[in-house]
């Protein structure tokens, strides 16, 4: 079945690398005079070019990298390394503030999946906020409270990602930097509650499943799993997004009205005792429960 998608994120730079082109991604168009019943001389014009659409580029990338990409549900770090990884599921869209005036904010796309063992794999994708489409950025990201938590390891993590996660540094091992990258994607700009709409610098999330494709930097199976909100993460996948898209282009943007509705929906699904526990733990800056792949659930 053919699907029509709207793009939420698209990186032309990585797309060029994926199809082996350093120039603009174009297609050649030829024209000639149409045939007629009366035989007339025909003329053929010089070929012209136009930039390909995101959809055309996407199809070419999938075709060219068929044997160099793998679904996240089938991925295993023990398998021969591939360059690209893809998946389908819920996704949140946020950003990290630019470090300097010369830099652009960093896009942060996060999703996760539950493994057969019950533990989870965190997929943390870092790119450029300039690659978000207006479907995501139209309303702008939410502000961050002054007391919000930010990672002290951010500079080291960004260098780690730029180096495609090839090595650690004098302060952190590769595994430690991967864990810090996960904390940034999952916890940055939080004030206790880790629900996305309660964190700063978040655009929103897709309530439809998002089809995503990313360049794989590194994945690590953690010797000591990270526990967050009743869930245990035993694997982290780090990469750079090439695209993220869904059928409608709709993103539930976080603002005062949607946050109240999301909070109401979240609380409604809790049992009475869990609702009380959630309220008390929020007041004490702990979060009970979690948000994952577009659904609300609690352990």
Short mmCIF file of C-alpha atoms in Angstrom, two decimals:
data_model
loop_
_atom_site.label_atom_id
_atom_site.label_comp_id
_atom_site.label_asym_id
_atom_site.label_seq_id
_atom_site.Cartn_x
_atom_site.Cartn_y
_atom_site.Cartn_z
CA UNK A 1 0.00 0.00 0.00
CA UNK A 2 1.31 3.43 -0.92
CA UNK A 3 1.37 6.00 1.86
CA UNK A 4 1.44 9.76 1.48
CA UNK A 5 3.49 11.45 4.15
CA UNK A 6 4.08 14.94 5.46
CA UNK A 7 7.60 15.65 6.66
CA UNK A 8 8.30 16.88 10.17
CA UNK A 9 12.09 16.82 9.87
CA UNK A 10 14.41 16.45 6.88
CA UNK A 11 18.20 16.78 6.64
CA UNK A 12 19.31 17.52 3.09
CA UNK A 13 22.98 17.29 4.13
CA UNK A 14 22.72 13.70 5.40
CA UNK A 15 20.37 12.81 2.54
CA UNK A 16 23.09 13.81 0.06
CA UNK A 17 25.56 11.53 1.81
CA UNK A 18 23.02 8.69 1.78
CA UNK A 19 22.71 8.81 -1.99
CA UNK A 20 26.35 9.69 -2.64
CA UNK A 21 25.85 13.23 -3.88
CA UNK A 22 27.66 16.34 -2.65
CA UNK A 23 25.72 18.64 -4.96
CA UNK A 24 22.06 19.65 -5.01
CA UNK A 25 19.79 16.66 -5.39
CA UNK A 26 18.20 17.20 -8.79
CA UNK A 27 16.58 15.32 -11.61
CA UNK A 28 16.99 15.96 -15.32
CA UNK A 29 13.89 16.91 -17.32
CA UNK A 30 13.82 16.59 -21.13
CA UNK A 31 11.14 18.00 -23.40
CA UNK A 32 10.26 17.73 -27.06
CA UNK A 33 7.42 18.83 -29.32
CA UNK A 34 4.45 16.41 -29.17
CA UNK A 35 3.68 13.98 -31.99
CA UNK A 36 0.84 15.01 -34.34
CA UNK A 37 -1.16 13.31 -37.08
CA UNK A 38 0.56 15.50 -39.65
CA UNK A 39 4.25 14.80 -39.80
CA UNK A 40 6.04 17.94 -38.73
CA UNK A 41 9.66 18.46 -37.77
CA UNK A 42 10.23 17.69 -34.10
CA UNK A 43 12.46 19.63 -31.79
CA UNK A 44 14.05 18.48 -28.56
CA UNK A 45 14.97 21.08 -25.98
CA UNK A 46 18.06 21.16 -23.84
CA UNK A 47 17.56 19.23 -20.60
CA UNK A 48 16.81 21.26 -17.48
CA UNK A 49 16.99 20.25 -13.84
CA UNK A 50 14.83 20.75 -10.78
CA UNK A 51 15.35 19.84 -7.16
CA UNK A 52 13.76 16.56 -6.13
CA UNK A 53 10.99 16.51 -3.58
CA UNK A 54 11.53 15.03 -0.12
CA UNK A 55 9.41 12.06 -1.17
CA UNK A 56 11.55 11.39 -4.26
CA UNK A 57 14.76 11.68 -2.24
CA UNK A 58 13.34 9.35 0.41
CA UNK A 59 12.53 6.66 -2.16
CA UNK A 60 16.03 6.91 -3.62
CA UNK A 61 17.67 6.64 -0.19
CA UNK A 62 15.62 3.55 0.68
CA UNK A 63 16.49 1.95 -2.66
CA UNK A 64 20.22 2.69 -2.45
CA UNK A 65 20.60 1.64 1.19
CA UNK A 66 18.41 -1.46 1.20
CA UNK A 67 21.29 -3.64 2.42
CA UNK A 68 22.91 -1.02 4.62
CA UNK A 69 19.95 -0.25 6.88
CA UNK A 70 17.89 -2.18 9.43
CA UNK A 71 14.66 -1.78 11.35
CA UNK A 72 15.12 -0.82 15.00
CA UNK A 73 12.87 -3.75 15.99
CA UNK A 74 15.34 -6.19 14.35
CA UNK A 75 18.48 -4.38 15.39
CA UNK A 76 21.08 -6.19 17.45
CA UNK A 77 24.48 -4.68 18.16
CA UNK A 78 26.04 -8.12 17.61
CA UNK A 79 24.98 -8.04 13.93
CA UNK A 80 27.31 -6.68 11.23
CA UNK A 81 27.26 -2.89 11.43
CA UNK A 82 24.90 -0.97 9.18
CA UNK A 83 24.98 2.75 8.43
CA UNK A 84 21.28 3.49 8.85
CA UNK A 85 18.45 2.53 11.16
CA UNK A 86 14.72 3.16 10.85
CA UNK A 87 11.50 2.68 12.75
CA UNK A 88 7.82 3.48 13.15
CA UNK A 89 6.32 4.71 16.40
CA UNK A 90 5.62 7.65 18.68
CA UNK A 91 8.13 10.48 18.80
CA UNK A 92 8.75 13.71 20.72
CA UNK A 93 10.35 16.80 19.21
CA UNK A 94 12.45 19.25 21.19
CA UNK A 95 15.60 21.31 20.99
CA UNK A 96 18.67 22.37 22.94
CA UNK A 97 19.46 26.05 23.10
CA UNK A 98 22.36 27.18 20.94
CA UNK A 99 25.64 27.35 22.85
CA UNK A 100 26.73 30.53 21.06
CA UNK A 101 25.30 33.10 18.63
CA UNK A 102 27.15 31.36 15.80
CA UNK A 103 25.42 28.03 16.45
CA UNK A 104 21.92 26.82 15.66
CA UNK A 105 19.79 25.10 18.31
CA UNK A 106 20.16 21.32 18.34
CA UNK A 107 17.12 19.26 17.38
CA UNK A 108 16.36 16.38 19.75
CA UNK A 109 14.05 13.58 18.55
CA UNK A 110 13.29 10.81 21.02
CA UNK A 111 11.48 7.50 20.85
CA UNK A 112 11.77 4.15 22.59
CA UNK A 113 10.59 0.59 22.29
CA UNK A 114 9.89 -2.18 24.73
CA UNK A 115 12.00 -5.31 24.29
CA UNK A 116 10.74 -8.86 24.73
CA UNK A 117 12.45 -8.99 28.11
CA UNK A 118 10.38 -6.02 29.27
CA UNK A 119 13.29 -3.59 29.32
CA UNK A 120 13.53 -0.72 26.86
CA UNK A 121 15.73 0.64 24.12
CA UNK A 122 16.08 4.42 23.98
CA UNK A 123 16.53 5.97 20.54
CA UNK A 124 18.10 9.43 20.83
CA UNK A 125 18.51 11.38 17.59
CA UNK A 126 20.35 14.71 17.50
CA UNK A 127 20.33 17.04 14.49
CA UNK A 128 19.78 20.70 13.64
CA UNK A 129 16.59 22.58 14.54
CA UNK A 130 16.82 24.30 11.14
CA UNK A 131 15.76 20.96 9.62
CA UNK A 132 12.41 20.93 11.42
CA UNK A 133 9.54 21.80 9.10
CA UNK A 134 6.82 24.29 9.96
CA UNK A 135 4.58 21.40 11.03
CA UNK A 136 6.79 21.21 14.13
CA UNK A 137 8.06 24.78 14.61
CA UNK A 138 4.93 26.77 13.73
CA UNK A 139 4.08 27.62 17.34
CA UNK A 140 7.65 27.63 18.67
CA UNK A 141 9.02 25.55 21.52
CA UNK A 142 7.96 25.99 25.13
CA UNK A 143 9.98 28.15 27.49
CA UNK A 144 12.18 26.65 30.16
CA UNK A 145 11.76 27.60 33.83
CA UNK A 146 14.86 29.21 35.41
CA UNK A 147 15.25 26.25 37.80
CA UNK A 148 15.10 23.61 35.04
CA UNK A 149 17.75 20.88 35.05
CA UNK A 150 20.34 20.95 32.28
CA UNK A 151 23.18 18.53 31.71
CA UNK A 152 26.67 19.63 32.72
CA UNK A 153 28.01 17.10 30.19
CA UNK A 154 26.35 18.71 27.19
CA UNK A 155 29.57 20.06 25.61
CA UNK A 156 31.23 16.67 25.88
CA UNK A 157 28.15 14.92 24.49
CA UNK A 158 27.98 17.25 21.47
CA UNK A 159 31.66 16.65 20.67
CA UNK A 160 31.02 12.91 21.10
CA UNK A 161 28.14 13.06 18.60
CA UNK A 162 30.13 15.13 16.09
CA UNK A 163 32.81 12.43 16.19
CA UNK A 164 30.11 9.80 15.48
CA UNK A 165 30.62 8.41 19.01
CA UNK A 166 34.02 6.95 18.13
CA UNK A 167 35.73 7.67 21.44
CA UNK A 168 35.25 9.01 24.93
CA UNK A 169 37.19 11.82 26.54
CA UNK A 170 39.32 12.42 29.62
CA UNK A 171 36.22 12.70 31.82
CA UNK A 172 33.80 10.13 30.40
CA UNK A 173 33.93 6.71 28.73
CA UNK A 174 31.89 6.07 25.60
CA UNK A 175 29.21 4.30 27.63
CA UNK A 176 29.03 7.19 30.10
CA UNK A 177 28.67 9.71 27.26
CA UNK A 178 25.89 7.59 25.73
CA UNK A 179 24.12 7.58 29.11
CA UNK A 180 24.51 11.37 29.33
CA UNK A 181 23.09 11.74 25.79
CA UNK A 182 20.06 9.71 26.89
CA UNK A 183 19.59 11.94 29.96
CA UNK A 184 19.69 15.01 27.71
CA UNK A 185 17.11 13.58 25.31
CA UNK A 186 14.86 12.34 28.10
CA UNK A 187 15.35 14.78 30.99
CA UNK A 188 16.78 18.11 29.80
CA UNK A 189 14.96 21.28 30.92
CA UNK A 190 12.90 19.33 33.45
CA UNK A 191 11.87 20.56 36.89
CA UNK A 192 11.01 17.18 38.37
CA UNK A 193 8.36 15.82 36.03
CA UNK A 194 9.84 14.15 32.96
CA UNK A 195 6.59 14.14 30.95
CA UNK A 196 7.49 15.94 27.70
CA UNK A 197 4.88 18.69 27.99
CA UNK A 198 6.21 19.60 31.45
CA UNK A 199 9.74 20.15 30.13
CA UNK A 200 11.19 23.28 28.57
CA UNK A 201 12.16 23.72 24.91
CA UNK A 202 9.78 21.03 23.67
CA UNK A 203 7.76 21.55 20.49
CA UNK A 204 5.36 18.64 20.87
CA UNK A 205 4.77 15.02 19.90
CA UNK A 206 3.01 13.13 17.16
CA UNK A 207 -0.14 11.27 18.11
CA UNK A 208 0.23 9.31 14.87
CA UNK A 209 3.03 6.84 14.29
CA UNK A 210 6.13 8.53 12.90
CA UNK A 211 8.15 6.91 10.14
CA UNK A 212 11.78 7.83 10.82
CA UNK A 213 15.16 7.08 9.26
CA UNK A 214 18.53 7.97 10.81
CA UNK A 215 22.25 7.61 10.37
CA UNK A 216 23.45 5.28 13.07
CA UNK A 217 26.32 6.60 15.19
CA UNK A 218 26.54 3.97 17.89
CA UNK A 219 24.50 1.67 20.09
CA UNK A 220 25.44 0.34 23.48
CA UNK A 221 24.02 -2.34 25.72
CA UNK A 222 24.43 -0.95 29.20
CA UNK A 223 26.23 -2.95 31.85
CA UNK A 224 24.17 -1.07 34.42
CA UNK A 225 20.68 -0.29 33.02
CA UNK A 226 19.30 3.20 33.58
CA UNK A 227 16.05 3.35 35.54
CA UNK A 228 13.68 6.20 34.76
CA UNK A 229 10.06 6.51 35.90
CA UNK A 230 9.54 2.85 36.63
CA UNK A 231 11.11 1.77 33.33
CA UNK A 232 14.50 0.17 32.79
CA UNK A 233 16.57 1.10 29.74
CA UNK A 234 19.26 -1.44 28.88
CA UNK A 235 20.20 -0.18 25.41
CA UNK A 236 20.81 3.26 23.93
CA UNK A 237 20.90 3.98 20.21
CA UNK A 238 22.45 7.29 19.12
CA UNK A 239 22.15 8.76 15.67
CA UNK A 240 21.41 11.72 13.40
CA UNK A 241 17.91 11.92 11.89
CA UNK A 242 17.55 12.00 8.11
CA UNK A 243 13.78 12.30 8.14
CA UNK A 244 10.75 11.99 10.38
CA UNK A 245 7.29 11.99 8.80
CA UNK A 246 3.69 11.02 9.47
CA UNK A 247 0.54 10.81 7.33
CA UNK A 248 -1.04 14.13 8.30
CA UNK A 249 1.90 16.32 9.27
CA UNK A 250 0.10 16.91 12.55
CA UNK A 251 2.09 17.50 15.72
CA UNK A 252 0.40 18.11 19.04
CA UNK A 253 2.17 21.31 20.04
CA UNK A 254 2.72 22.03 23.68
CA UNK A 255 1.17 25.21 25.02
CA UNK A 256 -0.87 26.16 28.06
CA UNK A 257 -4.16 24.77 26.74
CA UNK A 258 -2.82 21.49 25.33
CA UNK A 259 -0.69 20.87 28.41
CA UNK A 260 -3.79 21.10 30.63
CA UNK A 261 -5.65 18.66 28.38
CA UNK A 262 -2.72 16.23 28.24
CA UNK A 263 -2.36 16.37 32.01
CA UNK A 264 -6.09 15.67 32.40
CA UNK A 265 -5.92 12.69 30.02
CA UNK A 266 -2.83 11.34 31.75
CA UNK A 267 -4.37 11.55 35.22
CA UNK A 268 -7.62 10.00 34.00
CA UNK A 269 -5.84 6.78 33.06
CA UNK A 270 -4.27 6.38 36.50
CA UNK A 271 -5.91 4.37 39.25
CA UNK A 272 -7.02 6.45 42.30
CA UNK A 273 -3.99 5.35 44.35
CA UNK A 274 -1.59 6.01 41.47
CA UNK A 275 -3.19 9.43 40.96
CA UNK A 276 -2.49 10.35 44.58
CA UNK A 277 1.05 8.97 44.35
CA UNK A 278 1.68 10.88 41.13
CA UNK A 279 0.48 14.15 42.70
CA UNK A 280 2.63 13.70 45.80
CA UNK A 281 5.72 12.71 43.85
CA UNK A 282 5.34 15.63 41.45
CA UNK A 283 5.30 17.97 44.44
CA UNK A 284 8.50 16.37 45.71
CA UNK A 285 10.07 16.66 42.22
CA UNK A 286 9.78 13.01 41.32
CA UNK A 287 7.75 11.60 38.49
CA UNK A 288 5.79 8.40 38.75
CA UNK A 289 4.79 6.92 35.42
CA UNK A 290 6.12 7.58 31.96
CA UNK A 291 5.28 8.75 28.49
CA UNK A 292 6.27 6.44 25.65
CA UNK A 293 5.53 6.12 21.93
CA UNK A 294 2.39 8.21 21.95
CA UNK A 295 0.66 6.25 24.70
CA UNK A 296 0.24 6.81 28.41
CA UNK A 297 1.07 3.97 30.74
CA UNK A 298 2.25 3.38 34.26
CA UNK A 299 4.21 0.56 35.88
#
